């Protein structure tokens, strides 16, 4: 049986609290999952790290490796960033590397590994013009960004339901890009 490996990266948006459910859904789709968290997300999830490592069978990562240290993860077939905050989205699109997770995704754009993302921003944050610019930059770079109709639609501040985050949408896209390879750059 062929093993498919998904690197699932999460930033500190409320749905990260339900990432174990997403991992379970990915396992049901025959994905091996390696979980990476931004530093703030790792802080939010600190009481769950051991159970998440047991669930994935791999260390949960949130920091850069030391020079010369080998990756504890198998090679990725697909990378997904969900939920992604406005902060991480904008840093990624600008090529900034404030954390290991964002740095990994900045570097991933230059590889053949397909990358998908689904923001989790409210209407207030989505109203800043940089969010739409960042989505456009990432799409132009070949990242499949599920934002707007058919993906994440921003809700009013304080009105979100983190337990209802559409993990299935991101996993459907992970399956799609794995079958079809990397999306061509849009001109």
Coordinates of C-alpha atoms in Angstrom, one line a residue:
X1 CA 0.0 0.0 0.0
X2 CA 1.3 3.4 -0.9
X3 CA 1.6 5.9 1.9
X4 CA 0.4 9.5 1.3
X5 CA 1.8 12.1 3.6
X6 CA 0.1 15.4 4.5
X7 CA 1.8 18.1 6.3
X8 CA -1.0 19.9 8.1
X9 CA 0.1 23.3 9.4
X10 CA -2.2 25.4 11.7
X11 CA -2.0 28.9 13.1
X12 CA -3.7 30.2 16.2
X13 CA -7.3 30.6 15.0
X14 CA -10.0 29.1 17.2
X15 CA -10.6 26.0 14.9
X16 CA -7.1 24.7 15.8
X17 CA -8.8 23.4 18.9
X18 CA -10.5 20.9 16.7
X19 CA -7.5 19.7 14.7
X20 CA -7.7 16.2 16.1
X21 CA -11.0 15.8 14.3
X22 CA -9.4 17.0 11.0
X23 CA -6.5 14.5 11.6
X24 CA -9.1 11.7 12.1
X25 CA -10.8 12.7 8.9
X26 CA -7.5 12.7 7.0
X27 CA -6.7 9.3 8.4
X28 CA -10.1 8.0 7.1
X29 CA -8.9 9.3 3.7
X30 CA -5.7 7.2 4.0
X31 CA -3.4 10.1 4.8
X32 CA -0.5 10.0 7.1
X33 CA -0.5 13.4 8.9
X34 CA 2.4 15.4 10.3
X35 CA 1.2 18.4 12.3
X36 CA 3.0 21.7 12.5
X37 CA 1.8 24.6 14.7
X38 CA 2.8 28.2 14.8
X39 CA 4.3 29.2 18.2
X40 CA 1.0 30.7 19.4
X41 CA -1.0 27.7 18.2
X42 CA 1.4 25.4 20.0
X43 CA 0.9 27.4 23.2
X44 CA -2.9 27.1 22.8
X45 CA -2.6 23.3 22.2
X46 CA 0.2 22.6 24.8
X47 CA -2.1 20.3 26.8
X48 CA -2.9 18.3 23.7
X49 CA 0.5 17.9 22.1
X50 CA 1.1 14.4 23.5
X51 CA -2.3 13.1 22.3
X52 CA -1.8 14.7 18.9
X53 CA 1.6 13.1 18.6
X54 CA 0.1 9.7 19.5
X55 CA -2.7 10.3 17.0
X56 CA -0.3 11.2 14.1
X57 CA 2.5 8.9 15.1
X58 CA 4.9 11.9 14.5
X59 CA 6.3 14.7 16.7
X60 CA 4.2 17.9 16.5
X61 CA 6.6 20.6 15.3
X62 CA 6.5 24.3 16.0
X63 CA 10.2 25.4 15.7
X64 CA 13.1 25.2 13.3
X65 CA 15.4 22.3 13.5
X66 CA 19.0 22.8 14.7
X67 CA 21.6 22.9 12.0
X68 CA 22.5 19.4 10.9
X69 CA 19.4 17.9 12.5
X70 CA 17.4 15.6 10.3
X71 CA 13.6 16.0 9.8
X72 CA 11.6 13.6 11.9
X73 CA 8.9 13.6 9.3
X74 CA 8.6 11.6 6.0
X75 CA 8.6 13.6 2.8
X76 CA 5.3 15.5 2.1
X77 CA 3.0 14.7 -0.8
X78 CA 0.8 17.7 0.0
X79 CA 1.0 20.6 2.4
X80 CA -2.1 22.3 3.8
X81 CA -2.3 25.4 6.0
X82 CA -5.6 25.6 7.8
X83 CA -6.8 27.4 9.7
X84 CA -4.6 30.3 8.7
X85 CA -4.8 33.7 10.4
X86 CA -4.6 37.0 8.6
X87 CA -1.2 37.5 10.2
X88 CA 0.3 34.2 8.9
X89 CA -1.5 34.7 5.5
X90 CA 0.0 38.1 5.0
X91 CA 3.5 37.1 6.2
X92 CA 3.5 34.1 3.8
X93 CA 2.4 36.1 0.8
X94 CA 5.1 38.7 1.5
X95 CA 7.7 36.0 1.8
X96 CA 8.4 36.7 5.5
X97 CA 9.4 33.8 7.8
X98 CA 8.3 34.8 11.4
X99 CA 7.8 31.2 12.3
X100 CA 8.9 27.7 11.2
X101 CA 5.4 27.0 9.8
X102 CA 5.3 30.1 7.7
X103 CA 8.9 29.7 6.7
X104 CA 8.2 26.1 5.5
X105 CA 5.4 27.3 3.4
X106 CA 7.4 30.2 1.9
X107 CA 10.0 27.6 0.9
X108 CA 7.3 25.2 -0.4
X109 CA 6.2 27.6 -3.1
X110 CA 9.5 26.9 -4.8
X111 CA 9.0 23.1 -4.8
X112 CA 6.8 20.7 -6.7
X113 CA 4.8 19.8 -3.6
X114 CA 1.2 21.0 -3.9
X115 CA 0.1 23.5 -1.3
X116 CA -3.4 24.3 -0.2
X117 CA -4.7 26.8 2.3
X118 CA -7.9 28.0 3.9
X119 CA -7.9 31.2 5.9
X120 CA -9.9 31.7 9.1
X121 CA -10.5 35.4 9.3
X122 CA -13.5 37.5 10.5
X123 CA -15.1 40.3 8.4
X124 CA -13.1 43.0 10.2
X125 CA -9.7 41.4 9.3
X126 CA -11.0 40.5 5.9
X127 CA -11.8 44.1 5.3
X128 CA -8.1 45.1 5.3
X129 CA -7.0 45.3 1.6
X130 CA -3.8 43.3 2.3
X131 CA -5.9 40.1 2.9
X132 CA -7.2 40.1 -0.6
X133 CA -3.8 41.0 -2.0
X134 CA -2.2 38.1 -0.1
X135 CA -4.8 35.6 -1.4
X136 CA -4.1 36.8 -4.9
X137 CA -0.3 36.6 -4.5
X138 CA -0.5 33.0 -3.2
X139 CA -2.9 31.9 -5.9
X140 CA -0.6 33.4 -8.5
X141 CA 2.2 31.4 -7.0
X142 CA 0.2 28.2 -7.5
X143 CA -1.2 27.8 -4.0
X144 CA -4.8 26.6 -3.9
X145 CA -6.5 29.1 -1.5
X146 CA -10.0 28.2 -0.4
X147 CA -11.4 31.7 0.4
X148 CA -14.7 33.2 -0.6
X149 CA -17.4 31.2 -2.3
X150 CA -16.6 27.5 -2.1
X151 CA -14.1 28.0 0.8
X152 CA -13.9 30.1 3.9
X153 CA -16.4 33.0 4.0
X154 CA -15.6 35.5 6.8
X155 CA -18.1 35.8 9.6
X156 CA -18.9 38.8 11.9
X157 CA -16.3 39.2 14.7
X158 CA -17.3 37.0 17.6
X159 CA -19.9 35.1 15.6
X160 CA -17.7 32.3 14.4
X161 CA -18.3 28.6 15.3
X162 CA -14.8 27.0 15.5
X163 CA -16.4 23.6 15.9
X164 CA -18.0 24.0 12.5
X165 CA -14.8 24.9 10.6
X166 CA -15.1 23.1 7.2
X167 CA -12.1 20.8 7.5
X168 CA -13.7 18.6 4.9
X169 CA -13.3 21.3 2.3
X170 CA -9.5 21.5 2.8
X171 CA -9.2 17.7 2.8
X172 CA -11.3 17.5 -0.4
X173 CA -8.8 20.0 -2.0
X174 CA -5.8 18.0 -0.6
X175 CA -7.2 14.9 -2.3
X176 CA -7.8 16.8 -5.5
X177 CA -4.3 18.3 -5.8
X178 CA -2.7 15.0 -4.9
X179 CA -4.5 13.4 -7.8
X180 CA -3.9 16.2 -10.2
X181 CA -0.4 17.4 -9.2
X182 CA 0.6 21.0 -8.6
X183 CA -1.7 23.7 -10.1
X184 CA 0.0 25.8 -12.8
X185 CA 0.8 29.4 -12.0
X186 CA -1.9 31.7 -13.0
X187 CA -0.9 34.5 -15.3

